[in-house]
Tab-separated table of C-alpha atoms in Angstrom:
chain	number	residue	atom	x	y	z
A	522	UNK	CA	39.096	-136.282	52.010
A	523	UNK	CA	35.585	-137.729	52.438
A	524	UNK	CA	36.310	-140.707	50.376
A	525	UNK	CA	39.625	-141.415	51.986
A	526	UNK	CA	37.947	-141.158	55.312
A	527	UNK	CA	35.163	-143.420	54.389
A	528	UNK	CA	37.806	-146.071	52.805
A	529	UNK	CA	39.529	-145.762	55.995
A	530	UNK	CA	36.299	-146.784	57.925
A	531	UNK	CA	35.535	-149.693	55.655
A	532	UNK	CA	39.180	-150.837	56.033
A	533	UNK	CA	39.035	-150.658	59.893
A	534	UNK	CA	35.575	-152.702	59.943
A	535	UNK	CA	37.191	-155.362	57.812
A	536	UNK	CA	40.739	-155.496	59.829
A	537	UNK	CA	39.725	-157.662	62.778
A	538	UNK	CA	39.507	-155.004	65.276
A	539	UNK	CA	42.414	-153.057	64.345
A	540	UNK	CA	42.455	-149.109	64.285
A	541	UNK	CA	42.702	-147.654	60.772
A	542	UNK	CA	45.701	-145.879	61.983
A	543	UNK	CA	47.360	-149.335	62.943
A	544	UNK	CA	46.590	-150.683	59.316
A	545	UNK	CA	47.971	-147.559	57.667
A	546	UNK	CA	51.232	-148.161	59.884
A	547	UNK	CA	51.180	-151.854	58.972
A	548	UNK	CA	50.711	-150.959	55.049
A	549	UNK	CA	53.570	-148.312	55.094
A	550	UNK	CA	55.897	-150.602	56.906
A	551	UNK	CA	55.218	-153.426	54.147
A	552	UNK	CA	55.783	-151.013	51.440
A	553	UNK	CA	59.091	-149.797	52.727
A	554	UNK	CA	59.968	-153.759	53.346
A	555	UNK	CA	59.351	-154.341	49.806
A	556	UNK	CA	60.956	-151.067	48.614
A	557	UNK	CA	57.804	-150.103	47.007
A	558	UNK	CA	58.368	-146.350	47.441
A	559	UNK	CA	57.817	-144.633	43.889
A	560	UNK	CA	61.133	-143.556	42.269
A	561	UNK	CA	61.013	-140.353	40.268
A	562	UNK	CA	63.438	-138.523	38.589
A	563	UNK	CA	63.069	-134.885	38.637
A	564	UNK	CA	64.246	-132.561	35.978
A	565	UNK	CA	66.914	-129.953	36.560
A	566	UNK	CA	63.974	-127.430	36.374
A	567	UNK	CA	61.982	-129.132	38.937
A	568	UNK	CA	64.809	-129.691	41.242
A	569	UNK	CA	65.790	-126.010	41.096
A	570	UNK	CA	62.368	-125.022	41.672
A	571	UNK	CA	61.996	-127.084	44.763
A	572	UNK	CA	65.299	-125.680	46.048
A	573	UNK	CA	64.240	-122.032	45.413
A	574	UNK	CA	61.502	-122.594	47.949
A	575	UNK	CA	63.350	-124.984	50.584
A	576	UNK	CA	61.469	-127.940	49.811
A	577	UNK	CA	64.101	-130.204	48.088
A	578	UNK	CA	65.088	-133.473	49.593
A	579	UNK	CA	67.855	-135.558	48.109
A	580	UNK	CA	66.101	-138.525	49.627
A	581	UNK	CA	62.419	-138.869	50.844
A	582	UNK	CA	62.201	-140.010	54.495
A	583	UNK	CA	60.476	-143.356	54.935
A	584	UNK	CA	56.595	-143.450	54.417
A	585	UNK	CA	56.121	-143.453	58.430
A	586	UNK	CA	58.205	-140.289	58.769
A	587	UNK	CA	56.544	-138.344	56.045
A	588	UNK	CA	54.120	-135.533	56.930
A	589	UNK	CA	51.470	-136.597	54.781
A	590	UNK	CA	51.361	-140.055	56.449
A	591	UNK	CA	51.517	-138.570	60.063
A	592	UNK	CA	48.735	-136.227	59.083
A	593	UNK	CA	46.497	-138.992	57.830
A	594	UNK	CA	47.016	-141.060	60.941
A	595	UNK	CA	46.658	-138.157	63.194
A	596	UNK	CA	43.196	-137.295	61.182
A	597	UNK	CA	41.885	-140.937	61.658
A	598	UNK	CA	42.597	-140.431	65.419
A	599	UNK	CA	40.786	-137.182	65.697
A	600	UNK	CA	37.974	-138.759	63.529
A	601	UNK	CA	37.910	-142.033	65.596
A	602	UNK	CA	37.899	-140.029	69.028
A	603	UNK	CA	35.229	-137.594	67.994
A	604	UNK	CA	31.689	-137.614	69.885
A	605	UNK	CA	28.520	-137.070	68.196
A	606	UNK	CA	25.775	-134.946	69.503
A	607	UNK	CA	23.921	-137.729	71.823
A	608	UNK	CA	27.443	-138.476	73.252
A	609	UNK	CA	28.222	-134.933	74.221
A	610	UNK	CA	24.712	-134.240	75.689
A	611	UNK	CA	25.438	-137.477	77.970
A	612	UNK	CA	28.769	-136.166	78.954
A	613	UNK	CA	27.493	-132.442	79.514
A	614	UNK	CA	24.160	-133.684	80.945
A	615	UNK	CA	22.270	-131.578	78.547
A	616	UNK	CA	19.675	-132.515	75.852
A	617	UNK	CA	20.932	-133.053	72.172
A	618	UNK	CA	19.053	-129.984	71.227
A	619	UNK	CA	21.092	-127.930	73.465
A	620	UNK	CA	24.170	-129.395	72.285
A	621	UNK	CA	23.031	-128.326	68.568
A	622	UNK	CA	22.236	-125.046	69.904
A	623	UNK	CA	25.909	-124.614	71.556
A	624	UNK	CA	27.245	-125.860	68.024
A	625	UNK	CA	25.289	-122.891	66.342
A	626	UNK	CA	26.455	-120.576	68.747
A	627	UNK	CA	30.093	-121.951	68.341
A	628	UNK	CA	30.382	-122.426	71.912
A	629	UNK	CA	31.241	-126.079	71.128
A	630	UNK	CA	33.644	-126.746	68.169
A	631	UNK	CA	32.117	-129.310	65.542
A	632	UNK	CA	32.475	-130.392	62.131
A	633	UNK	CA	29.539	-131.805	59.859
A	634	UNK	CA	29.843	-135.346	58.802
A	635	UNK	CA	27.625	-137.765	57.232
A	636	UNK	CA	26.563	-139.092	60.723
A	637	UNK	CA	25.686	-135.554	61.933
A	638	UNK	CA	27.663	-132.928	63.726
A	639	UNK	CA	30.991	-134.492	65.290
A	640	UNK	CA	32.712	-132.671	68.212
A	641	UNK	CA	36.220	-133.287	68.247
A	642	UNK	CA	37.417	-134.951	71.730
A	643	UNK	CA	40.099	-132.311	72.560
A	644	UNK	CA	37.492	-129.995	74.046
A	645	UNK	CA	36.386	-132.389	76.484
A	646	UNK	CA	37.817	-133.955	79.678
A	647	UNK	CA	36.391	-137.256	81.162
A	648	UNK	CA	33.715	-135.457	83.042
A	649	UNK	CA	33.003	-132.714	81.000
A	650	UNK	CA	34.148	-129.790	78.821
A	651	UNK	CA	37.525	-127.920	79.411
A	652	UNK	CA	36.899	-125.100	81.868
A	653	UNK	CA	36.454	-121.656	80.114
A	654	UNK	CA	36.182	-123.581	76.743
A	655	UNK	CA	32.694	-121.575	75.848
A	656	UNK	CA	35.182	-118.629	75.742
A	657	UNK	CA	37.619	-120.166	73.333
A	658	UNK	CA	35.553	-122.002	70.835
A	659	UNK	CA	33.880	-119.104	69.209
A	660	UNK	CA	37.577	-117.863	68.024
A	661	UNK	CA	38.026	-121.083	66.119
A	662	UNK	CA	37.418	-120.425	62.383
A	663	UNK	CA	34.552	-122.117	60.654
A	664	UNK	CA	36.877	-123.748	58.378
A	665	UNK	CA	39.519	-124.831	60.806
A	666	UNK	CA	40.030	-128.477	60.099
A	667	UNK	CA	40.030	-130.519	63.325
A	668	UNK	CA	43.469	-131.938	63.047
A	669	UNK	CA	44.780	-128.302	62.896
A	670	UNK	CA	42.585	-127.378	65.953
A	671	UNK	CA	44.022	-130.476	67.650
A	672	UNK	CA	47.469	-129.653	66.925
A	673	UNK	CA	47.077	-126.044	68.166
A	674	UNK	CA	45.453	-127.015	71.291
A	675	UNK	CA	47.838	-129.890	72.294
A	676	UNK	CA	51.214	-128.153	71.400
A	677	UNK	CA	53.112	-126.307	74.079
A	678	UNK	CA	53.533	-122.707	73.385
A	679	UNK	CA	55.804	-120.125	75.007
A	680	UNK	CA	52.758	-117.774	74.902
A	681	UNK	CA	51.263	-119.745	77.965
A	682	UNK	CA	53.748	-120.473	80.630
A	683	UNK	CA	52.711	-122.454	83.863
A	684	UNK	CA	55.074	-122.500	86.251
A	685	UNK	CA	57.719	-120.745	84.237
A	686	UNK	CA	57.309	-123.909	81.544
A	687	UNK	CA	55.557	-123.655	78.185
A	688	UNK	CA	52.374	-125.284	78.061
A	689	UNK	CA	49.590	-126.267	75.670
A	690	UNK	CA	46.299	-124.286	75.678
A	691	UNK	CA	44.440	-127.516	76.745
A	692	UNK	CA	46.711	-127.997	79.781
A	693	UNK	CA	46.254	-124.185	80.388
A	694	UNK	CA	42.569	-124.401	80.635
A	695	UNK	CA	42.853	-127.816	82.622
A	696	UNK	CA	44.904	-125.824	85.244
A	697	UNK	CA	42.348	-122.947	85.523
A	698	UNK	CA	44.480	-120.750	83.462
A	699	UNK	CA	42.349	-117.595	82.090
A	700	UNK	CA	40.402	-118.658	79.234
A	701	UNK	CA	40.918	-115.389	77.487
A	702	UNK	CA	44.400	-115.834	77.255
A	703	UNK	CA	43.865	-118.943	75.318
A	704	UNK	CA	41.092	-117.383	73.105
A	705	UNK	CA	43.511	-114.536	72.290
A	706	UNK	CA	46.061	-117.265	71.628
A	707	UNK	CA	43.853	-119.173	69.274
A	708	UNK	CA	42.436	-115.807	67.498
A	709	UNK	CA	46.162	-114.897	66.802
A	710	UNK	CA	47.192	-118.336	65.545
A	711	UNK	CA	44.292	-118.538	62.986
A	712	UNK	CA	44.394	-114.944	62.208
A	713	UNK	CA	41.964	-113.507	59.722
A	714	UNK	CA	40.570	-115.962	57.416
């Protein structure tokens, strides 16, 4: 995965200002327009195995509709929007050392990268961190992937109702909802790891 992301960064740097996600979408569109999708014949045994687990599809969706492509594009977006320690320090009005301490204490969610700690943007607003975030972040497993975390925090759930409507954990916190409810939801969603 690191090699893929490094390649995407190089691609983005040499694409004339387009994001890596835009370049990936263009590549997928070009592949489809030239019918470059791989055609692989399955054996009867392979097809039976796929059917038995509910994974068989008679025709593959277009490249831009496939889960693997969508996950890659989402991953690029999460990576591109992540903040480094100094940026988080500036946003929160704290020192970089304090931000690193909060990362160690797990009251901010981060992942290690070649550039240092990266803090996915989903936990921040334009003016700071999500209200009550320090109570939620410790419930994210150490090995939780940033795309997985963003998807969980931005998808509406019937476990958090706001004015009778399902809302996302992020929107729940932004509306001054009880962070303990989001913490319990996150802990339950990831379960024991």
